[in-house]
Amino acid sequence: MHSIVEPIVKRIGLVLLLSLLVPAVSMAQSIDTLLKGGHVMDPKNGISEVMDVAITDGVIHQVAKNIDESEAGQVLDVRGLYVTPGLIDLHTHVYFGTTDNLQANSHVSLPADAFSFRAGVTTMVDAGSSGWKSFEHFKETAIDRAQTRILAFLHIGSVGMVSRYEAQNVDDMNPVMTAYMITRMYPEIIVGVKSPHYWGDFTQVEMAVEAGNLANVPVMVDFGGTIPPNPPNSIESLFMDYLRPGDIFTHAYSYQTRGRETIVDEDFMVKPFVFDAQERGIIFDVGHGGGALSFRQAQPAIEQGLLPNTISSDLHIYSMNSGMKDMSNLLSKFMAIGMTLDEVIAASTWQPANVIQRPDLGHLSVGAEADIAVFNLREGSFGFTDVRRTKVYGDHKLEAELTFRAGRLVWDLNGRSMPLWEDAL
């Protein structure tokens, strides 16, 4: 009898022992990845100090000082670096294709993943490359295939940015169908309406705002064209009579000799009504692009207190290798002309999240999807250029070291997460 009972007792004892050990093991590794010792900058939560950030199951598990390393499956030493929410680029063109269109299904637009993570960007918002008739093709060919989160403004014209000529076809602008595509079909992806490149009066803006009212979303306006009225349409009227609080004036710091009224006059003074417009709630967006950002507009404006609400790239083939380069370079550029690190991070994380009514994005709150950028702030002498081939110097430059998208490491510039090859044998 003893010989039969003894193995059973031993087996039961082993099971009990394992049941005690398994919770201890799982508790010891309740964190997937721990970012240790970085300077956390989280504008939503008012954090700007050295803290640890823990990631579990793709979300922010904890943000605190001195989180126990024994609880983490992986610990990354980020001391001396800046840990921020993943950047939100509010103005891009990522409806990538092979046509010669302006930006819709075009080689002029770019694949999002090729330009996002390496600059600390985890969310790109396409600025009207598609309209209500073409959006589903954009979704199928670009949005659904990207690791980058892609959201979109819908062009008020049905076909999107096929050319600047289609943008003049008022008969093709349908606020009801535009709003229907947003509210009934893709409210989780389409975040606003775009009014771009119109050569006439305020008709296109009015139709975009009508769609914005129907769908309860903001409107982004690229105001002015290559064949403008003379004199150009009044931006004071645009700000005060047509746009609503929360609507977006992109290419805010553009300087063109025709077609677009500037916010800074020829004496380098911000026009008084511009401050009133920002106070009213008009969003001033950078939209750097290949032809927009001019230092002769941006630096005087910032020196006089007109800071951009949002910093965005207007990414496409004509901006990526010219003055803009990428979002980390763009944030560095605005630091060089007078903004602080805290201000540029806010203008590329929590502030754009609010503009597009996505409070789930742009912060490091516990439970939020773990979209995180880790930056090295390099010191030295760096040149930054604008679209008019002029430059400024700055003594700091942001460089994306690590980027996490939904908790997964998608960019590691210097192999911080990897062992030496000899140790991996």
CSV table of C-alpha atoms in Angstrom, one decimal:
chain,number,residue,atom,x,y,z
A,1,MET,CA,0.0,0.0,0.0
A,2,HIS,CA,2.8,2.3,0.9
A,3,SER,CA,4.4,1.8,-2.5
A,4,ILE,CA,1.2,2.9,-4.3
A,5,VAL,CA,0.5,6.0,-2.1
A,6,GLU,CA,4.0,7.4,-2.0
A,7,PRO,CA,4.3,8.3,-5.7
A,8,ILE,CA,0.8,9.9,-5.6
A,9,VAL,CA,1.7,12.0,-2.6
A,10,LYS,CA,4.9,13.1,-4.2
A,11,ARG,CA,3.0,14.0,-7.4
A,12,ILE,CA,0.5,16.1,-5.4
A,13,GLY,CA,3.3,17.8,-3.6
A,14,LEU,CA,5.0,18.7,-6.9
A,15,VAL,CA,1.8,20.1,-8.3
A,16,LEU,CA,1.3,22.2,-5.2
A,17,LEU,CA,4.8,23.4,-5.4
A,18,LEU,CA,4.4,24.4,-9.0
A,19,SER,CA,1.2,26.2,-8.3
A,20,LEU,CA,3.0,28.3,-5.8
A,21,LEU,CA,6.0,28.9,-8.1
A,22,VAL,CA,4.1,29.8,-11.3
A,23,PRO,CA,2.3,32.9,-9.9
A,24,ALA,CA,5.7,34.0,-8.5
A,25,VAL,CA,7.4,33.6,-11.9
A,26,SER,CA,4.6,35.4,-13.7
A,27,MET,CA,4.6,38.2,-11.1
A,28,ALA,CA,8.4,38.5,-11.5
A,29,GLN,CA,7.8,39.3,-15.2
A,30,SER,CA,4.6,41.3,-15.2
A,31,ILE,CA,6.3,43.9,-17.4
A,32,ASP,CA,7.2,43.1,-21.0
A,33,THR,CA,9.6,46.0,-21.5
A,34,LEU,CA,10.9,48.6,-19.0
A,35,LEU,CA,12.4,51.9,-20.2
A,36,LYS,CA,14.7,52.7,-17.4
A,37,GLY,CA,15.9,56.2,-16.3
A,38,GLY,CA,14.8,58.4,-19.2
A,39,HIS,CA,13.5,61.9,-19.0
A,40,VAL,CA,9.8,61.4,-19.5
A,41,MET,CA,7.9,64.2,-21.3
A,42,ASP,CA,4.2,63.7,-21.3
A,43,PRO,CA,2.4,67.0,-21.8
A,44,LYS,CA,-1.1,65.7,-21.2
A,45,ASN,CA,-0.2,64.5,-17.7
A,46,GLY,CA,2.2,67.4,-16.9
A,47,ILE,CA,5.2,65.1,-16.6
A,48,SER,CA,8.7,66.4,-17.4
A,49,GLU,CA,11.2,64.5,-15.2
A,50,VAL,CA,13.3,61.4,-14.9
A,51,MET,CA,11.0,58.4,-14.6
A,52,ASP,CA,10.6,54.8,-15.8
A,53,VAL,CA,8.0,53.6,-18.3
A,54,ALA,CA,6.7,50.0,-18.2
A,55,ILE,CA,5.0,48.4,-21.2
A,56,THR,CA,2.8,45.3,-20.9
A,57,ASP,CA,0.6,43.7,-23.6
A,58,GLY,CA,1.0,46.6,-25.9
A,59,VAL,CA,-0.1,49.3,-23.5
A,60,ILE,CA,1.4,51.6,-20.9
A,61,HIS,CA,1.6,49.6,-17.7
A,62,GLN,CA,3.2,52.1,-15.3
A,63,VAL,CA,5.0,55.4,-15.3
A,64,ALA,CA,6.8,55.9,-12.1
A,65,LYS,CA,10.2,56.4,-10.5
A,66,ASN,CA,12.4,53.3,-9.7
A,67,ILE,CA,10.2,50.5,-11.1
A,68,ASP,CA,11.6,47.2,-10.0
A,69,GLU,CA,13.7,45.7,-12.9
A,70,SER,CA,13.0,42.2,-11.7
A,71,GLU,CA,9.4,42.6,-12.8
A,72,ALA,CA,10.5,43.1,-16.5
A,73,GLY,CA,11.2,40.6,-19.2
A,74,GLN,CA,13.4,43.2,-21.0
A,75,VAL,CA,15.0,46.3,-19.5
A,76,LEU,CA,16.3,49.1,-21.8
A,77,ASP,CA,18.6,51.7,-20.3
A,78,VAL,CA,17.5,55.1,-21.6
A,79,ARG,CA,19.3,57.3,-19.2
A,80,GLY,CA,20.3,60.6,-20.7
A,81,LEU,CA,17.5,60.3,-23.3
A,82,TYR,CA,14.0,61.8,-23.6
A,83,VAL,CA,11.0,59.5,-23.6
A,84,THR,CA,7.9,61.0,-25.2
A,85,PRO,CA,4.5,59.8,-26.7
A,86,GLY,CA,4.9,58.7,-30.3
A,87,LEU,CA,4.7,61.8,-32.5
A,88,ILE,CA,1.6,62.6,-34.4
A,89,ASP,CA,2.3,64.2,-37.8
A,90,LEU,CA,-1.0,66.1,-38.6
A,91,HIS,CA,-0.3,66.8,-42.3
A,92,THR,CA,1.2,64.1,-44.5
A,93,HIS,CA,0.5,62.6,-47.9
A,94,VAL,CA,0.7,58.8,-47.8
A,95,TYR,CA,-1.8,57.7,-50.4
A,96,PHE,CA,1.1,56.1,-52.2
A,97,GLY,CA,0.7,54.7,-55.7
A,98,THR,CA,2.3,54.7,-59.2
A,99,THR,CA,0.2,57.4,-61.0
A,100,ASP,CA,1.3,60.9,-61.9
A,101,ASN,CA,-1.6,62.3,-59.9
A,102,LEU,CA,-0.9,65.2,-57.5
A,103,GLN,CA,-1.2,63.1,-54.4
A,104,ALA,CA,-4.0,60.6,-54.8
A,105,ASN,CA,-2.7,57.0,-55.5
A,106,SER,CA,0.5,58.8,-56.6
A,107,HIS,CA,4.3,58.4,-56.6
A,108,VAL,CA,4.4,61.9,-55.2
A,109,SER,CA,2.9,60.6,-51.9
A,110,LEU,CA,5.0,58.2,-49.8
A,111,PRO,CA,4.7,54.9,-48.0
A,112,ALA,CA,4.1,55.8,-44.3
A,113,ASP,CA,6.4,53.2,-42.7
A,114,ALA,CA,9.4,54.4,-44.7
A,115,PHE,CA,9.3,57.8,-43.0
A,116,SER,CA,7.5,57.4,-39.6
A,117,PHE,CA,9.3,55.3,-37.1
A,118,ARG,CA,12.8,56.5,-37.9
A,119,ALA,CA,11.7,60.0,-36.8
A,120,GLY,CA,9.7,59.0,-33.7
A,121,VAL,CA,6.4,59.2,-35.5
A,122,THR,CA,3.7,56.6,-34.7
A,123,THR,CA,0.6,58.3,-36.2
A,124,MET,CA,0.4,60.0,-39.6
A,125,VAL,CA,-2.7,62.0,-40.7
A,126,ASP,CA,-3.1,62.1,-44.4
A,127,ALA,CA,-4.2,65.6,-45.4
A,128,GLY,CA,-6.9,65.1,-48.1
A,129,SER,CA,-5.1,62.9,-50.6
A,130,SER,CA,-8.4,61.0,-51.0
A,131,GLY,CA,-12.0,62.0,-51.4
A,132,TRP,CA,-15.2,60.1,-50.5
A,133,LYS,CA,-15.0,58.2,-53.8
A,134,SER,CA,-11.4,57.2,-53.5
A,135,PHE,CA,-11.0,56.7,-49.8
A,136,GLU,CA,-11.7,53.0,-49.7
A,137,HIS,CA,-9.0,52.4,-52.3
A,138,PHE,CA,-6.6,54.5,-50.1
A,139,LYS,CA,-7.6,52.4,-47.1
A,140,GLU,CA,-7.1,49.0,-48.9
A,141,THR,CA,-3.8,49.9,-50.6
A,142,ALA,CA,-2.0,52.0,-47.9
A,143,ILE,CA,-3.8,52.3,-44.5
A,144,ASP,CA,-4.5,48.6,-44.0
A,145,ARG,CA,-0.9,47.6,-45.1
A,146,ALA,CA,1.0,50.0,-42.8
A,147,GLN,CA,2.4,49.4,-39.4
A,148,THR,CA,2.1,53.2,-38.8
A,149,ARG,CA,-1.3,54.3,-37.6
A,150,ILE,CA,-2.8,56.3,-40.5
A,151,LEU,CA,-5.7,58.6,-40.1
A,152,ALA,CA,-7.1,60.9,-42.7
A,153,PHE,CA,-8.7,64.2,-43.6
A,154,LEU,CA,-11.1,63.7,-46.5
A,155,HIS,CA,-10.8,66.0,-49.5
A,156,ILE,CA,-14.1,67.9,-50.1
A,157,GLY,CA,-13.7,66.9,-53.7
A,158,SER,CA,-14.9,63.3,-54.4
A,159,VAL,CA,-11.7,62.1,-56.1
A,160,GLY,CA,-9.1,63.7,-53.8
A,161,MET,CA,-5.9,65.3,-54.9
A,162,VAL,CA,-5.8,64.1,-58.5
A,163,SER,CA,-4.6,67.5,-59.8
A,164,ARG,CA,-5.1,71.2,-59.0
A,165,TYR,CA,-7.7,71.4,-61.7
A,166,GLU,CA,-10.0,68.8,-60.1
A,167,ALA,CA,-9.8,71.0,-56.9
A,168,GLN,CA,-11.7,73.8,-58.9
A,169,ASN,CA,-14.7,71.6,-59.7
A,170,VAL,CA,-17.4,72.9,-57.4
A,171,ASP,CA,-19.9,70.4,-58.9
A,172,ASP,CA,-17.8,67.6,-57.6
A,173,MET,CA,-17.9,68.8,-53.9
A,174,ASN,CA,-20.5,67.0,-52.0
A,175,PRO,CA,-20.7,67.8,-48.2
A,176,VAL,CA,-23.4,65.2,-47.6
A,177,MET,CA,-21.5,62.3,-49.1
A,178,THR,CA,-18.3,63.5,-47.5
A,179,ALA,CA,-19.9,63.5,-44.1
A,180,TYR,CA,-21.6,60.1,-44.8
A,181,MET,CA,-18.2,58.5,-45.5
A,182,ILE,CA,-16.9,59.9,-42.2
A,183,THR,CA,-19.8,59.2,-39.8
A,184,ARG,CA,-21.4,56.1,-41.3
A,185,MET,CA,-18.4,54.3,-42.8
A,186,TYR,CA,-15.0,55.1,-41.2
A,187,PRO,CA,-15.4,57.4,-38.1
A,188,GLU,CA,-12.4,55.6,-36.5
A,189,ILE,CA,-10.1,56.6,-39.3
A,190,ILE,CA,-11.4,59.8,-41.0
A,191,VAL,CA,-10.8,62.7,-38.6
A,192,GLY,CA,-11.7,65.8,-40.6
A,193,VAL,CA,-12.3,67.5,-44.0
A,194,LYS,CA,-9.7,69.2,-46.2
A,195,SER,CA,-10.2,72.3,-48.4
A,196,PRO,CA,-7.0,72.7,-50.6
A,197,HIS,CA,-5.7,74.5,-53.6
A,198,TYR,CA,-8.8,76.4,-54.6
A,199,TRP,CA,-8.3,79.4,-57.0
A,200,GLY,CA,-11.7,81.1,-56.5
A,201,ASP,CA,-13.5,82.7,-53.6
A,202,PHE,CA,-14.6,81.0,-50.4
A,203,THR,CA,-16.9,78.4,-52.0
A,204,GLN,CA,-14.7,75.4,-51.4
A,205,VAL,CA,-14.1,76.5,-47.7
A,206,GLU,CA,-17.9,76.9,-47.2
A,207,MET,CA,-18.5,73.4,-48.6
A,208,ALA,CA,-15.8,71.9,-46.4
A,209,VAL,CA,-17.2,73.6,-43.3
A,210,GLU,CA,-20.7,72.3,-44.2
A,211,ALA,CA,-19.3,68.8,-44.3
A,212,GLY,CA,-17.4,69.4,-41.0
A,213,ASN,CA,-20.6,70.5,-39.4
A,214,LEU,CA,-22.5,67.5,-40.6
A,215,ALA,CA,-19.8,65.1,-39.4
A,216,ASN,CA,-18.8,67.1,-36.3
A,217,VAL,CA,-15.1,67.1,-37.3
A,218,PRO,CA,-12.5,69.9,-38.0
A,219,VAL,CA,-11.7,71.3,-41.3
A,220,MET,CA,-8.1,71.8,-42.5
A,221,VAL,CA,-7.6,74.6,-45.0
A,222,ASP,CA,-4.7,75.0,-47.5
A,223,PHE,CA,-5.7,78.5,-48.6
A,224,GLY,CA,-4.5,80.0,-51.8
A,225,GLY,CA,-3.5,78.7,-55.1
A,226,THR,CA,-1.1,79.0,-58.1
A,227,ILE,CA,-3.7,81.0,-60.1
A,228,PRO,CA,-5.1,83.3,-57.3
A,229,PRO,CA,-7.5,86.1,-57.3
A,230,ASN,CA,-5.8,89.5,-57.3
A,231,PRO,CA,-5.5,90.6,-54.5
A,232,PRO,CA,-5.5,87.3,-52.6
A,233,ASN,CA,-8.5,86.4,-50.5
A,234,SER,CA,-8.4,87.8,-47.0
A,235,ILE,CA,-7.2,85.5,-44.3
A,236,GLU,CA,-8.8,87.8,-41.7
A,237,SER,CA,-12.1,87.0,-43.4
A,238,LEU,CA,-11.2,83.3,-43.5
A,239,PHE,CA,-10.4,83.2,-39.8
A,240,MET,CA,-13.2,85.3,-38.5
A,241,ASP,CA,-16.1,84.7,-41.0
A,242,TYR,CA,-15.7,81.2,-42.4
A,243,LEU,CA,-13.7,79.0,-40.1
A,244,ARG,CA,-14.9,77.7,-36.7
A,245,PRO,CA,-13.0,77.3,-33.5
A,246,GLY,CA,-11.0,74.1,-33.9
A,247,ASP,CA,-10.5,74.4,-37.7
A,248,ILE,CA,-7.0,74.3,-39.0
A,249,PHE,CA,-5.0,76.8,-41.0
A,250,THR,CA,-2.1,74.8,-42.4
A,251,HIS,CA,1.0,76.2,-44.1
A,252,ALA,CA,0.7,79.0,-41.5
A,253,TYR,CA,4.2,80.3,-42.0
A,254,SER,CA,4.2,80.3,-45.8
A,255,TYR,CA,5.7,83.2,-47.7
A,256,GLN,CA,4.7,83.5,-51.3
A,257,THR,CA,4.9,86.4,-53.7
A,258,ARG,CA,1.4,85.8,-54.9
A,259,GLY,CA,-1.7,83.7,-54.1
A,260,ARG,CA,-1.6,83.6,-50.4
A,261,GLU,CA,-1.8,86.4,-47.8
A,262,THR,CA,0.9,86.1,-45.1
A,263,ILE,CA,0.4,86.2,-41.3
A,264,VAL,CA,3.6,88.4,-40.9
A,265,ASP,CA,3.7,91.7,-42.8
A,266,GLU,CA,6.7,93.1,-44.8
A,267,ASP,CA,7.9,94.9,-41.6
A,268,PHE,CA,8.2,91.5,-39.9
A,269,MET,CA,5.2,92.2,-37.6
A,270,VAL,CA,2.5,89.6,-37.0
A,271,LYS,CA,-0.8,91.1,-38.2
A,272,PRO,CA,-3.0,91.9,-35.1
A,273,PHE,CA,-6.0,89.9,-36.2
A,274,VAL,CA,-3.9,86.8,-36.4
A,275,PHE,CA,-3.5,86.8,-32.6
A,276,ASP,CA,-7.2,87.3,-32.3
A,277,ALA,CA,-7.8,84.3,-34.6
A,278,GLN,CA,-5.6,82.0,-32.5
A,279,GLU,CA,-7.3,83.3,-29.3
A,280,ARG,CA,-10.7,82.5,-31.0
A,281,GLY,CA,-9.6,78.9,-31.5
A,282,ILE,CA,-8.2,78.8,-35.0
A,283,ILE,CA,-5.4,76.1,-35.1
A,284,PHE,CA,-2.2,77.3,-36.7
A,285,ASP,CA,-0.4,74.3,-38.3
A,286,VAL,CA,3.1,74.3,-39.7
A,287,GLY,CA,2.6,72.0,-42.8
A,288,HIS,CA,6.3,72.5,-43.8
A,289,GLY,CA,6.1,70.9,-47.2
A,290,GLY,CA,8.3,71.7,-50.2
A,291,GLY,CA,7.0,75.2,-50.6
A,292,ALA,CA,5.5,76.5,-47.4
A,293,LEU,CA,7.7,77.1,-44.3
A,294,SER,CA,9.7,80.3,-44.5
A,295,PHE,CA,12.0,81.5,-41.7
A,296,ARG,CA,11.1,85.1,-42.6
A,297,GLN,CA,7.5,84.3,-41.4
A,298,ALA,CA,8.2,81.7,-38.7
A,299,GLN,CA,10.9,83.3,-36.7
A,300,PRO,CA,9.4,86.8,-36.3
A,301,ALA,CA,6.0,85.1,-35.5
A,302,ILE,CA,7.5,83.0,-32.7
A,303,GLU,CA,9.6,85.8,-31.3
A,304,GLN,CA,6.3,87.8,-31.1
A,305,GLY,CA,4.5,85.0,-29.4
A,306,LEU,CA,2.6,83.3,-32.2
A,307,LEU,CA,3.6,79.7,-31.7
A,308,PRO,CA,2.2,77.0,-33.9
A,309,ASN,CA,-0.6,74.9,-32.3
A,310,THR,CA,0.7,71.9,-34.2
A,311,ILE,CA,3.9,71.0,-36.0
A,312,SER,CA,3.5,68.9,-39.1
A,313,SER,CA,5.6,67.9,-42.1
A,314,ASP,CA,3.4,67.9,-45.2
A,315,LEU,CA,5.4,64.8,-46.2
A,316,HIS,CA,5.7,64.0,-49.9
A,317,ILE,CA,8.6,63.5,-52.4
A,318,TYR,CA,9.2,67.2,-52.8
A,319,SER,CA,9.6,67.9,-49.0
A,320,MET,CA,11.4,64.8,-47.8
A,321,ASN,CA,14.9,65.6,-49.2
A,322,SER,CA,14.6,69.4,-49.2
A,323,GLY,CA,14.1,71.7,-46.3
A,324,MET,CA,11.8,69.5,-44.2
A,325,LYS,CA,13.6,66.2,-44.1
A,326,ASP,CA,11.6,64.5,-41.3
A,327,MET,CA,9.7,65.3,-38.1
A,328,SER,CA,12.6,65.0,-35.7
A,329,ASN,CA,14.5,67.5,-37.9
A,330,LEU,CA,11.4,69.7,-38.0
A,331,LEU,CA,11.0,69.8,-34.2
A,332,SER,CA,14.7,70.6,-33.9
A,333,LYS,CA,14.3,73.5,-36.4
A,334,PHE,CA,11.5,75.1,-34.3
A,335,MET,CA,13.7,74.8,-31.3
A,336,ALA,CA,16.4,76.7,-33.2
A,337,ILE,CA,14.0,79.6,-33.9
A,338,GLY,CA,12.7,80.0,-30.4
A,339,MET,CA,10.5,77.1,-29.1
A,340,THR,CA,11.5,75.0,-26.1
A,341,LEU,CA,11.7,71.2,-26.1
A,342,ASP,CA,8.6,71.0,-24.0
A,343,GLU,CA,6.7,73.2,-26.5
A,344,VAL,CA,7.7,71.2,-29.7
A,345,ILE,CA,6.8,67.9,-28.0
A,346,ALA,CA,3.4,69.2,-27.0
A,347,ALA,CA,2.8,70.5,-30.5
A,348,SER,CA,3.5,67.1,-32.0
A,349,THR,CA,1.8,64.9,-29.5
A,350,TRP,CA,-1.1,65.9,-27.2
A,351,GLN,CA,-2.1,69.1,-29.0
A,352,PRO,CA,-2.6,67.4,-32.4
A,353,ALA,CA,-4.5,64.6,-30.7
A,354,ASN,CA,-6.9,67.1,-29.3
A,355,VAL,CA,-7.3,68.9,-32.7
A,356,ILE,CA,-8.4,65.6,-34.4
A,357,GLN,CA,-10.6,64.7,-31.4
A,358,ARG,CA,-8.5,61.6,-30.5
A,359,PRO,CA,-7.8,61.8,-26.8
A,360,ASP,CA,-6.7,58.2,-26.8
A,361,LEU,CA,-3.5,59.3,-28.6
A,362,GLY,CA,-0.5,61.5,-27.8
A,363,HIS,CA,0.1,60.6,-24.1
A,364,LEU,CA,1.6,58.0,-21.8
A,365,SER,CA,-1.3,57.4,-19.5
A,366,VAL,CA,-1.6,54.0,-17.9
A,367,GLY,CA,-3.8,51.9,-20.2
A,368,ALA,CA,-3.0,53.9,-23.3
A,369,GLU,CA,-1.6,52.1,-26.4
A,370,ALA,CA,2.1,52.1,-26.0
A,371,ASP,CA,3.1,54.4,-28.8
A,372,ILE,CA,6.5,55.8,-27.6
A,373,ALA,CA,9.4,57.7,-29.0
A,374,VAL,CA,12.9,57.9,-27.3
A,375,PHE,CA,15.1,60.7,-28.4
A,376,ASN,CA,18.7,61.7,-28.0
A,377,LEU,CA,19.1,65.5,-27.8
A,378,ARG,CA,22.4,66.0,-29.5
A,379,GLU,CA,24.5,69.1,-28.7
A,380,GLY,CA,26.6,71.0,-31.3
A,381,SER,CA,26.2,73.4,-34.2
A,382,PHE,CA,23.5,72.3,-36.7
A,383,GLY,CA,22.1,74.0,-39.8
A,384,PHE,CA,18.4,73.9,-40.5
A,385,THR,CA,16.9,75.0,-43.8
A,386,ASP,CA,13.5,76.2,-45.0
A,387,VAL,CA,11.8,76.0,-48.4
A,388,ARG,CA,13.3,79.2,-49.7
A,389,ARG,CA,16.9,77.8,-49.3
A,390,THR,CA,17.8,79.9,-46.3
A,391,LYS,CA,19.1,78.6,-43.0
A,392,VAL,CA,19.4,79.1,-39.3
A,393,TYR,CA,21.8,77.5,-36.8
A,394,GLY,CA,20.8,75.7,-33.7
A,395,ASP,CA,22.7,74.1,-30.9
A,396,HIS,CA,20.4,71.1,-30.3
A,397,LYS,CA,19.1,68.4,-32.6
A,398,LEU,CA,16.7,65.6,-31.8
A,399,GLU,CA,17.5,62.1,-33.0
A,400,ALA,CA,15.1,59.2,-32.6
A,401,GLU,CA,16.8,56.3,-30.8
A,402,LEU,CA,13.9,54.0,-30.2
A,403,THR,CA,10.2,53.9,-31.4
A,404,PHE,CA,7.5,51.7,-30.1
A,405,ARG,CA,4.2,51.2,-31.9
A,406,ALA,CA,1.5,49.5,-29.7
A,407,GLY,CA,4.3,48.2,-27.5
A,408,ARG,CA,6.3,46.7,-30.2
A,409,LEU,CA,9.8,48.0,-30.9
A,410,VAL,CA,9.8,49.2,-34.5
A,411,TRP,CA,12.9,51.4,-34.6
A,412,ASP,CA,16.2,50.9,-32.8
A,413,LEU,CA,18.9,53.3,-34.2
A,414,ASN,CA,21.9,52.0,-32.3
A,415,GLY,CA,20.8,48.5,-31.3
A,416,ARG,CA,20.0,49.3,-27.7
A,417,SER,CA,17.7,46.3,-27.5
A,418,MET,CA,20.2,43.9,-28.9
A,419,PRO,CA,23.1,41.8,-27.5
A,420,LEU,CA,26.6,41.9,-29.0
A,421,TRP,CA,26.8,39.3,-31.7
A,422,GLU,CA,29.4,37.3,-29.7
A,423,ASP,CA,27.0,37.1,-26.8
A,424,ALA,CA,24.2,35.8,-29.0
A,425,LEU,CA,26.1,32.7,-30.1
